[in-house]
Coordinates of C-alpha atoms and ligand atoms in Angstrom, one line a residue:
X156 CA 35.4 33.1 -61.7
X157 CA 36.2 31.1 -64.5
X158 CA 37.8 27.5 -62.8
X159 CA 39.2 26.8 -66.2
X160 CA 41.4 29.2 -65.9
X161 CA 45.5 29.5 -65.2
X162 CA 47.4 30.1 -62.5
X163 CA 49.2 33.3 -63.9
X164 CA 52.5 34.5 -63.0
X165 CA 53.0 38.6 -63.8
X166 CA 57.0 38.7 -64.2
X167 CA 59.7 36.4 -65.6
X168 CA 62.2 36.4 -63.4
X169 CA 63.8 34.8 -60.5
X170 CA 60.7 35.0 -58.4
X171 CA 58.6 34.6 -60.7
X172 CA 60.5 31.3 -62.9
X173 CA 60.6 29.9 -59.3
X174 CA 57.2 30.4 -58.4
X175 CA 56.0 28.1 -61.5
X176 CA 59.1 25.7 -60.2
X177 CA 56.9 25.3 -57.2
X178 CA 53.5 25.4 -58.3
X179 CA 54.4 22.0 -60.3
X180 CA 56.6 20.5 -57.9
X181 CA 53.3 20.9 -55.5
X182 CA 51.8 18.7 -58.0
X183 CA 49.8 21.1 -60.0
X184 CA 48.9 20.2 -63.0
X185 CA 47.4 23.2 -64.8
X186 CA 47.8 25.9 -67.2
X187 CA 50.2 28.0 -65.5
X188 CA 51.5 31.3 -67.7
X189 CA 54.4 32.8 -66.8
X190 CA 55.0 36.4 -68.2
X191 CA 57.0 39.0 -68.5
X192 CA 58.2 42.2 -70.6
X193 CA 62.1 41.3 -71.4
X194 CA 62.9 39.2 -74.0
X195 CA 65.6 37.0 -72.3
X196 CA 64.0 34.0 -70.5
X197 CA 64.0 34.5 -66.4
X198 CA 67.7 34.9 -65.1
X199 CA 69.7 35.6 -61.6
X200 CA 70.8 39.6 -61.6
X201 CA 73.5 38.8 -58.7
X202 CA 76.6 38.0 -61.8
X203 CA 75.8 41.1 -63.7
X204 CA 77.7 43.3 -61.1
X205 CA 80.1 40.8 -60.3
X206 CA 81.6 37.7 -62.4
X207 CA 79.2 38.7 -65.4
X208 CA 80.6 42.0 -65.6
X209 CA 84.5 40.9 -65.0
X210 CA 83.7 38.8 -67.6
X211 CA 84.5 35.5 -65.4
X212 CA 80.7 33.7 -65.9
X213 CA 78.8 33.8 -69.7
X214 CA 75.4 34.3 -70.1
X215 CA 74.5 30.8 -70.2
X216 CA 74.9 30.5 -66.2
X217 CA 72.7 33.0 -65.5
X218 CA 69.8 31.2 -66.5
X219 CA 67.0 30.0 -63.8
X220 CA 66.1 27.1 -66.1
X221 CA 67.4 25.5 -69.0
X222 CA 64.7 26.8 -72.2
X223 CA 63.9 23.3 -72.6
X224 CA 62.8 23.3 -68.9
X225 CA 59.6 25.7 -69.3
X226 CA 58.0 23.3 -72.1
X227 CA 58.8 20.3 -70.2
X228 CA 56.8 21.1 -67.4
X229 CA 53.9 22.7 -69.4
X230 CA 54.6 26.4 -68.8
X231 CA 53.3 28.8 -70.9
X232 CA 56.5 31.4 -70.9
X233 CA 55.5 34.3 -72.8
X234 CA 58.2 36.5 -73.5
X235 CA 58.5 40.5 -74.6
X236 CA 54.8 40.5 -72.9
X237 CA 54.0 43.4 -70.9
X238 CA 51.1 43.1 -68.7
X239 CA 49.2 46.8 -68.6
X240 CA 46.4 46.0 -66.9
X241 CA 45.3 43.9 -64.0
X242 CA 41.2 43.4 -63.3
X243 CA 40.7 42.0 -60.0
X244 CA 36.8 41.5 -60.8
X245 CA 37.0 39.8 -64.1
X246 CA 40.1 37.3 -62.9
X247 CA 42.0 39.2 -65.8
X248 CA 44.9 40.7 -66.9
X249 CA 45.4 42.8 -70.2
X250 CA 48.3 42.7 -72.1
X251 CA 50.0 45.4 -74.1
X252 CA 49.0 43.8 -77.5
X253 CA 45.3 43.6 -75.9
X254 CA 45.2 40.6 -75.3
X255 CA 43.6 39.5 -72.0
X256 CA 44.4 36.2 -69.9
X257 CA 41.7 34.9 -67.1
X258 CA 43.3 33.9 -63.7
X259 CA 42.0 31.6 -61.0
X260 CA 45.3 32.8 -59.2
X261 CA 47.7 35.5 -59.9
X262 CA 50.8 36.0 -58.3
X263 CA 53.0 39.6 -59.5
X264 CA 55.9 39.0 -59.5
X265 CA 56.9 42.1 -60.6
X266 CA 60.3 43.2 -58.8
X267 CA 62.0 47.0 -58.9
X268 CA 62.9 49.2 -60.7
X269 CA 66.1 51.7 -60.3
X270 CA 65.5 55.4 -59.4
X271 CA 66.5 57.7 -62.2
X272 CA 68.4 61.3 -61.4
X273 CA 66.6 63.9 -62.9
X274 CA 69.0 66.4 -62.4
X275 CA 70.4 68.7 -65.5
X276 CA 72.4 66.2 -67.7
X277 CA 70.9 62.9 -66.5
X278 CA 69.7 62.6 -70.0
X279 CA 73.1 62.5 -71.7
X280 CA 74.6 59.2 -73.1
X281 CA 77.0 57.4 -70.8
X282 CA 75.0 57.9 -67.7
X283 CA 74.6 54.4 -67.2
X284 CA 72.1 52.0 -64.6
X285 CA 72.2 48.4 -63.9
X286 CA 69.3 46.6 -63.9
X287 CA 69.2 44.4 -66.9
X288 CA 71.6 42.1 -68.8
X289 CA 72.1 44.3 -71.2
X290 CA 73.2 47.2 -69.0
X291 CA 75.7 45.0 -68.1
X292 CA 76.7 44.1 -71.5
X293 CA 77.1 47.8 -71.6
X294 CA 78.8 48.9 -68.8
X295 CA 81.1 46.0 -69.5
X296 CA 82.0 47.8 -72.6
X297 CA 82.4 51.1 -71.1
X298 CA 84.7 49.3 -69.0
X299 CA 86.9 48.3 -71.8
X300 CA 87.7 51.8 -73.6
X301 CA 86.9 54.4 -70.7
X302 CA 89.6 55.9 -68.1
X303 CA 87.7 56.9 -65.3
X304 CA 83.9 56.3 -64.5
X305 CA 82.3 58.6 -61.5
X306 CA 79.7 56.1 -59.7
X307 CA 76.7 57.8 -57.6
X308 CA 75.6 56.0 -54.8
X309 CA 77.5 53.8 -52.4
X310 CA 74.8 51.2 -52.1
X311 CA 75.3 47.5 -53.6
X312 CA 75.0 48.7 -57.2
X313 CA 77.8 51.3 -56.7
X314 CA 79.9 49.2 -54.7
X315 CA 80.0 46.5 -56.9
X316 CA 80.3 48.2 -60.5
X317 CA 83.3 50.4 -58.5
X318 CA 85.2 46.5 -57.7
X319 CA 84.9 45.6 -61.3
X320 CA 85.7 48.7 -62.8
X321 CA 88.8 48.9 -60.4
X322 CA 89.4 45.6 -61.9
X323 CA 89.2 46.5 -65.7
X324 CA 92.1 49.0 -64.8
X325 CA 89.4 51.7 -64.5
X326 CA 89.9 55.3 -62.3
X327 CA 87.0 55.1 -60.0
X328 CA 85.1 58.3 -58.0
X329 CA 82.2 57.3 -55.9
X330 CA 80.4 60.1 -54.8
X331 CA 77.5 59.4 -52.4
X332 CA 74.9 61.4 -50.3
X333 CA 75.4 59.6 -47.1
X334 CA 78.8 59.7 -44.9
X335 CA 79.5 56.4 -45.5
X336 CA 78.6 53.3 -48.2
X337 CA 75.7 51.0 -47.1
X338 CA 75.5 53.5 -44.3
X339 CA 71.4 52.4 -43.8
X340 CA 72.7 48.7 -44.1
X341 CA 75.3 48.1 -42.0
X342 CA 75.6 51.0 -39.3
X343 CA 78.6 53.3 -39.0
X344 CA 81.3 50.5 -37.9
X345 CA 80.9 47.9 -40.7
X346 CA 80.2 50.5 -43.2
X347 CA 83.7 51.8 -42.4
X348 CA 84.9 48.5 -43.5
X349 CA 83.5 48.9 -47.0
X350 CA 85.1 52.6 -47.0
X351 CA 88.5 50.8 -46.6
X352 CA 88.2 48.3 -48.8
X353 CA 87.3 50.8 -51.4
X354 CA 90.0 52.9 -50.7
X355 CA 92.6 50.4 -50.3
X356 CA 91.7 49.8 -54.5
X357 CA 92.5 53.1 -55.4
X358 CA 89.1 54.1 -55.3
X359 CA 88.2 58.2 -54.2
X360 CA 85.4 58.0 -52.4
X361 CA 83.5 60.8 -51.6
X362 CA 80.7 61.4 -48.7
X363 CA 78.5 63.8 -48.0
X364 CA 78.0 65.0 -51.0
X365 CA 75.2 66.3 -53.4
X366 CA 75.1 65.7 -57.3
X367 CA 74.1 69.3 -59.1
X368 CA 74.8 68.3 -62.5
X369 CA 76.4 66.1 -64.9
X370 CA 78.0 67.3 -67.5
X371 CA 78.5 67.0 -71.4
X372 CA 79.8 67.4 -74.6
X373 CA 78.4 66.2 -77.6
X374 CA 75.6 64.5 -75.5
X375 CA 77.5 62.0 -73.8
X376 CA 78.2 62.8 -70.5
X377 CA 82.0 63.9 -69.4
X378 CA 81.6 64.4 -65.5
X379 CA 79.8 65.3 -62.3
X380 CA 79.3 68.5 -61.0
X381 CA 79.0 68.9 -57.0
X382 CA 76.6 71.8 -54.9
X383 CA 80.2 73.2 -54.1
X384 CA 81.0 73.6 -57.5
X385 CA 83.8 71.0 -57.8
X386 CA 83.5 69.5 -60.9
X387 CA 84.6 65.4 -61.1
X388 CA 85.9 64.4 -64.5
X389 CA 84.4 61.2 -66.0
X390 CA 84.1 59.1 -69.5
X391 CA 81.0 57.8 -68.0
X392 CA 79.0 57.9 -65.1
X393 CA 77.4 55.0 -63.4
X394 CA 74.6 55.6 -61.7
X395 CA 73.2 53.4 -58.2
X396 CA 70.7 55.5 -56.3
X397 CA 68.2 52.4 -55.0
X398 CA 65.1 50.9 -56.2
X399 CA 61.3 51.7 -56.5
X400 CA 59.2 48.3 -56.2
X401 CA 56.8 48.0 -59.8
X402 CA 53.5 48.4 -57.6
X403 CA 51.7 50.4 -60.7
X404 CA 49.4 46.8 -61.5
X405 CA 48.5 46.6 -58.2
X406 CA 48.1 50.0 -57.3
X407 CA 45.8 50.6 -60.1
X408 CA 43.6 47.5 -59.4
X409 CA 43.0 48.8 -55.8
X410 CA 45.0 46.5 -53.8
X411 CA 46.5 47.5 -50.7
X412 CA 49.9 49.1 -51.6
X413 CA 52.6 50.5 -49.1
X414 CA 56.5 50.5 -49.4
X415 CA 55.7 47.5 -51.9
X416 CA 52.7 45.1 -52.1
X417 CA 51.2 44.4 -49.1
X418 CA 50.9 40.9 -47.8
X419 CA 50.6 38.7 -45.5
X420 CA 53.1 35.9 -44.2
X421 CA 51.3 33.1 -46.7
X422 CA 52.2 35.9 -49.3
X423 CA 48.3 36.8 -50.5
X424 CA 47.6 40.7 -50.8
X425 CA 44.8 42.8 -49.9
X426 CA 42.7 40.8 -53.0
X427 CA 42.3 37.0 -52.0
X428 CA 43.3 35.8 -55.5
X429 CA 46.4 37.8 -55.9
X430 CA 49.5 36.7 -54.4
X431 CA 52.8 38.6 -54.4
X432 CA 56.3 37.5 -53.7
X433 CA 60.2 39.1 -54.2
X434 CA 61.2 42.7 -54.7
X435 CA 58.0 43.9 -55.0
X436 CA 56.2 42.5 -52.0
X437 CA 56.1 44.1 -48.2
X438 CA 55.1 41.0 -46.7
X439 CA 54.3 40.2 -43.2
X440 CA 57.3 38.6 -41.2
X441 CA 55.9 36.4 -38.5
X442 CA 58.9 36.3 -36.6
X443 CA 60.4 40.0 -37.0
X444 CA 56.5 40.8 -36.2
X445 CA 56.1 43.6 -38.8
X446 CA 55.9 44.3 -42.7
X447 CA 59.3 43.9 -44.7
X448 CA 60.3 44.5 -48.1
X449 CA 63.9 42.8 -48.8
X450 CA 65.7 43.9 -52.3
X451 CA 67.6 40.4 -52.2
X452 CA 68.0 37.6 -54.2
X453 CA 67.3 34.8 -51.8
X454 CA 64.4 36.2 -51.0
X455 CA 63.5 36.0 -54.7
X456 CA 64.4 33.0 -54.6
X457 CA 62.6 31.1 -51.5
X458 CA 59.3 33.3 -51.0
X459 CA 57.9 31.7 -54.4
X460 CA 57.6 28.5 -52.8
X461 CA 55.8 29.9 -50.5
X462 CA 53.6 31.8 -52.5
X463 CA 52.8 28.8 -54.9
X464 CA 51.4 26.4 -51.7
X465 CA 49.5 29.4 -50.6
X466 CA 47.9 29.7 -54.1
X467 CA 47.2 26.3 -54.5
X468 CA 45.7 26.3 -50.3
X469 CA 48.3 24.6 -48.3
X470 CA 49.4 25.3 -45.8
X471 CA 52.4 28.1 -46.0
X472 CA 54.6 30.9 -44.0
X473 CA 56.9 33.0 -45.4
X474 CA 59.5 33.1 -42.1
X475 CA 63.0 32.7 -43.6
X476 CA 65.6 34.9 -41.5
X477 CA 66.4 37.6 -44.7
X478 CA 69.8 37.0 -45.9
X479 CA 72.3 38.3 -48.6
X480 CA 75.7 38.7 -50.0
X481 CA 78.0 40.3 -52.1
X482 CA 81.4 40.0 -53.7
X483 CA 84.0 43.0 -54.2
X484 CA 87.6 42.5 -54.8
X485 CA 89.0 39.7 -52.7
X486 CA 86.2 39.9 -49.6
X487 CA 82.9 38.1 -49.7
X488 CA 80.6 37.9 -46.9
X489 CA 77.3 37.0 -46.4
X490 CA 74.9 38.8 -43.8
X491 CA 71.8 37.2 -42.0
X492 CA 69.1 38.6 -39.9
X493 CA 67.2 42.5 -40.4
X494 CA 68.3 45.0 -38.7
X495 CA 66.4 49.0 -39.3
X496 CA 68.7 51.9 -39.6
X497 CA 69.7 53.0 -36.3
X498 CA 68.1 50.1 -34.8
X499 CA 70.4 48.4 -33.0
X500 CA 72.8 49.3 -29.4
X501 CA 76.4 47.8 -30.1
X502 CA 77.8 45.7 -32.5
X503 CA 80.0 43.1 -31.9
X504 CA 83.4 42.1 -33.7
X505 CA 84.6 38.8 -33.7
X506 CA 87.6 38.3 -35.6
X507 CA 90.2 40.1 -37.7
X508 CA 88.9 43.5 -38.3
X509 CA 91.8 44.7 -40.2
X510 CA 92.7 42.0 -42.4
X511 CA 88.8 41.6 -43.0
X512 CA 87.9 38.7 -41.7
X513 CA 85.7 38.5 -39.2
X514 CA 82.1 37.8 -38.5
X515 CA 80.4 40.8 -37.3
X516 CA 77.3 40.6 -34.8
X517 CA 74.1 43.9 -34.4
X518 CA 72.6 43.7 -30.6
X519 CA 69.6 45.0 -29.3
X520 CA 70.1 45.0 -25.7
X521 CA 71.5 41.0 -24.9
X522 CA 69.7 39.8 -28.0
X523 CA 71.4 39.1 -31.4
X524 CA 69.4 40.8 -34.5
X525 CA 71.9 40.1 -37.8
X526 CA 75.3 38.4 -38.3
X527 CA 77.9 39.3 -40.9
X528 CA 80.5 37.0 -41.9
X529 CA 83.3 38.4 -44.1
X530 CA 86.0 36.0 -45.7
X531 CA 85.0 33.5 -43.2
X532 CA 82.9 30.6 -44.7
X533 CA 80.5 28.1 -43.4
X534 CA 79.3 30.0 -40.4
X535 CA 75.7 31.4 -41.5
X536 CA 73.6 28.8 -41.1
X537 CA 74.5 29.0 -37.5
X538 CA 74.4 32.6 -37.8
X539 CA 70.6 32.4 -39.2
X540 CA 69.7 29.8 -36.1
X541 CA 71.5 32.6 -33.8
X542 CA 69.3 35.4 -35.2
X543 CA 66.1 33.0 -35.8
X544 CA 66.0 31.8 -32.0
X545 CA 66.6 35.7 -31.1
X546 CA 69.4 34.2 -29.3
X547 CA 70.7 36.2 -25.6
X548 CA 73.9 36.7 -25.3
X549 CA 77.2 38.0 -23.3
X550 CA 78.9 40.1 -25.8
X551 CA 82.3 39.5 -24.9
X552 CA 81.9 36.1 -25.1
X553 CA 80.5 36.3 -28.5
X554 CA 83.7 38.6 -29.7
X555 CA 86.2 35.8 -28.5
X556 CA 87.0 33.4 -31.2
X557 CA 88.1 30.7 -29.0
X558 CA 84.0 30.4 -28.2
X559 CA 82.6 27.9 -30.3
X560 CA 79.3 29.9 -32.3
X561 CA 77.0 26.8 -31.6
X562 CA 77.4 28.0 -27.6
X563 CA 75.1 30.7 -28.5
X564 CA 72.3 28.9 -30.6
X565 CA 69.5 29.6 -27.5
Ligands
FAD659 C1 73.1 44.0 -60.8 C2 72.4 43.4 -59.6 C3 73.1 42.6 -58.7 C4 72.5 42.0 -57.6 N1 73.3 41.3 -56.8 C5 72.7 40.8 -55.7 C6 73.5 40.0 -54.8 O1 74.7 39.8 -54.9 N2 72.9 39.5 -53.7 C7 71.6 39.7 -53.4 O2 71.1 39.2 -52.4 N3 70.8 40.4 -54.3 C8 71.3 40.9 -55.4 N4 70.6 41.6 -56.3 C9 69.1 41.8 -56.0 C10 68.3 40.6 -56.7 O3 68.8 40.4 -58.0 C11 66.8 41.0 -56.6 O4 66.4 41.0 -55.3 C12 66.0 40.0 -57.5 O5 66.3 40.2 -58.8 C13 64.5 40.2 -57.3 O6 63.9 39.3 -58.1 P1 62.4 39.5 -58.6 O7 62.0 38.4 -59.4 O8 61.5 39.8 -57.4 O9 62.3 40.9 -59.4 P2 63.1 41.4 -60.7 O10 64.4 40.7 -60.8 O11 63.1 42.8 -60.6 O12 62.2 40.9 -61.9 C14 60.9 41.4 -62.1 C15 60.6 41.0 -63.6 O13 59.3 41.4 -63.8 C16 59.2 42.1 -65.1 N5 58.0 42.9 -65.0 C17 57.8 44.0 -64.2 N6 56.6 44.5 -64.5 C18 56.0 43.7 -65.5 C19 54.8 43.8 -66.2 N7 53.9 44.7 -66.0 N8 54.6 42.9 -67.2 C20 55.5 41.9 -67.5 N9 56.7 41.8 -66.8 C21 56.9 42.7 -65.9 C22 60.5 42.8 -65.1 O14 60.8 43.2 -66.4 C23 61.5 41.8 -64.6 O15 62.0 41.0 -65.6 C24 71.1 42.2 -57.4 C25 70.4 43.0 -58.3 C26 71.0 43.6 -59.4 C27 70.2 44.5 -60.3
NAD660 N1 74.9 42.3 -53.1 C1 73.6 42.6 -53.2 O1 72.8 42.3 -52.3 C2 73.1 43.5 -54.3 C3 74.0 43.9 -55.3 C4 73.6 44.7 -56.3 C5 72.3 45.2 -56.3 N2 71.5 44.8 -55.3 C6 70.1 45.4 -55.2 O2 69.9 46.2 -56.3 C7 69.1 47.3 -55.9 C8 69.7 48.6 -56.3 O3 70.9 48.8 -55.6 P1 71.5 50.3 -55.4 O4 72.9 50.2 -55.0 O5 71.1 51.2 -56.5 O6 70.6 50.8 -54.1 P2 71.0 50.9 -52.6 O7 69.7 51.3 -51.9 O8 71.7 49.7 -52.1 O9 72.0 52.1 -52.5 C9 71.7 53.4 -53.0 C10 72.8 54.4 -52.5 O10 72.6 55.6 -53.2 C11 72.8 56.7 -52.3 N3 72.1 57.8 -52.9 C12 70.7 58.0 -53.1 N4 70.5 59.1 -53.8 C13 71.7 59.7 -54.1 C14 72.1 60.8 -54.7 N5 71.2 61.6 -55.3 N6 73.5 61.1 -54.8 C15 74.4 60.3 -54.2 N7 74.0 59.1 -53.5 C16 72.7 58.8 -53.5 C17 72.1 56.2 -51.0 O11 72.5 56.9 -49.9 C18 72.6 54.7 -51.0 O12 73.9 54.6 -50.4 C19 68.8 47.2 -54.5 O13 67.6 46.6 -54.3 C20 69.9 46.2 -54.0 O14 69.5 45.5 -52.9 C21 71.9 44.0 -54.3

């Protein structure tokens, strides 16, 4: 291995501008390059489904650092570079332009990618994902001059391009393949909370349904067509369908891929040199006890610190209770804790279910997986404690607001 060589970062964005944030603030004082294939400098994605999009926040918040930030501490950002090829044996990654870069670490950063339909039509202009600044900067002007927009998938994506579009003055149709939005998420009782928020906006949500087709004339795409044959009417059609992690690099270089990277909880995959950390990695959670992959931004944003002390031999766990949140309309809630589909007995309600705010609680048995709280503010870190010490508790207890949260802390 060649000792002069940098610690390299594969992917420039919030993982991966905050894993060189914490490879110098651990003191390290070496080449570090930091790539990645888009052009804008590494940025936050959560605003470009929600304040971005209504046009409440400009560009210029979105920003992990300042552009003055990455010469200031000595990083070597390099832009509209898209690394091809990863060589485990040399220390080396290859560029697109050729170019090779010698590692002493590497951590990919790489993130996700959204799924694509492939169905008849999925081709034709106006069929619109969100995965980038710019999509947003598109869909923001679809926004402005269409009618009605059809939106497949009621997972985050859909959800929250549905709230803004409702809020442009758009007609929205979500059509999804599940009975209910965020149904894998949530569960069947707090996904019904999302149905009615929906449509209490004037939204038309439809479940249980399968996308045949979308249609168009003169290549841009006018509606949806249903396996029943009912044909939805659109200007453009957003599409939401989930992620695939961007495992290709690693895959090809041999290194132990399932669901995501594979890691473990200091965040190094299969290849001692190679670190891995945000959307793309399936790292080992010591407390949950098994392999997760979270598609969140705080986990983008604390499992680089992690992965730079590993890299540089400290010391480090990744062991953070998963968290995450969204914004639609006039409810925001945060959720705390990791819960598998189905995987849970009750769920506990604490609150105000129908005016939407309450804080919502998945048990397994007497023991408290995740907490939701929705329009009620300043309760999860003591939701996180809750889940972290895999708290015990009496459920009806825990559903009367007139018991204190911290009683449950174990
Ligand atoms: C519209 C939107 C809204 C969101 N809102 C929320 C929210 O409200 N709350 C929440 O918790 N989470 C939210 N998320 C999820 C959150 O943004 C992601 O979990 C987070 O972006 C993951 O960060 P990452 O750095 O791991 O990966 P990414 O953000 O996917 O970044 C990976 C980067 O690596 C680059 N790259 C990939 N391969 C290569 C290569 N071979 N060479 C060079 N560069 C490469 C990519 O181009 C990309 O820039 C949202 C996501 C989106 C898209
Ligand atoms: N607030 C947040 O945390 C937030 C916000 C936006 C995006 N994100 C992230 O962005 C990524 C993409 O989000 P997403 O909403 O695309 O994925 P998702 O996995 O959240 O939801 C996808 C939805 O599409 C449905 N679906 C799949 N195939 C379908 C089909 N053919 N027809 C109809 N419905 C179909 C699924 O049942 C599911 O409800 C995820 O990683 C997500 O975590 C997170």
């Amino acid at each position: 291995m060649n000792t002069n060589a940098a610690y390299v970062i594969v992917g420039a964005s919030l993982a991966g501008a905050k894993a060189a944030e914490g490879l110098r603030e651990q003191g390290y004082d070496g080449p570090v390059v930091l790539i990645g294939e888009e052009t804008d400098r590494p940025y936050e994605r959560p605003p470009l489904s929600k304040d971005y999009l209504l046009g409440k926040a400009d560009r210029e918040t979105m920003f992990v650092h300042p552009l003055a930030w990455y010469a200031e501490h000595d990083i070597d950002l390099r832009l509209g570079a898209r690394v091809t090829g990863l060589d485990p044996a040399t220390h080396e990654v290859t560029l697109a332009d050729g170019s090779r870069i010698g590692y002493a670490k590497l951590l990919l950063a790489t993130g996700s990618t959204p799924r694509h339909l492939t169905i008849t039509g999925a081709a034709a202009g106006s069929v619109l994902y969100l995965r980038r600044v710019g999509d947003s900067d598109q869909i923001k002007a679809t926004f402005a001059t269409a009618s009605r927009v059809a939106v497949i998938g009621a997972g985050w994506i859909g959800l929250e391009t549905a709230a803004a579009a409702r809020s442009a003055g758009v007609e929205v149709t979500i059509l999804e393949a599940a009975e209910l939005p965020l149904l894998r998420v949530l569960g069947r009782e707090a996904a019904q909370v999302f149905a009615g928020l929906h449509r209490d906006h004037g939204v038309d949500l439809r479940f249980g349904v399968q996308v045949a087709e979308i249609t168009a004339s003169d290549g841009l795409a006018d509606g949806v067509r249903l396996a029943d044959g009912t044909h939805v009417p659109a200007d453009a059609v957003i599409v939401g369908v989930g992620i695939t992690p961007n495992v290709q690099l690693a895959e090809a270089a041999g290194l132990r891929v399932s669901n995501g990277i594979v890691t473990d909880a200091r965040l190094q995959t299969s290849d001692p040199d190679i670190y891995a950390a945000g959307d793309v990695a399936s790292a080992y959670h010591p407390v949950l006890g098994k392999h997760i992959r979270v598609e969140h931004w705080y986990n983008a944003l604390h499992q680089p610190q992690t992965a730079a002390r590993a890299m540089l031999g400290q010391d480090a766990v990744y062991d953070r209770v998963p968290y995450f949140y969204t914004d639609q309309y006039d409810l925001g809630m945060e959720y705390a804790g990791y819960v598998e589909p189905g995987g849970y007995d009750q769920i506990v309600f604490r609150g105000d279910l129908p005016q939407r705010e309450f804080i919502a609680f998945w048990l397994s048995g007497r023991r408290v997986l995740a907490g939701m709280n929705v329009n009620i503010w300043d309760v999860n870190d003591t939701i996180q404690a809750i889940v972290r010490d895999a708290a015990t508790v009496d459920a009806a207890r825990l559903a009367d607001v007139d018991v204190p949260l911290e009683e449950f802390l174990a």
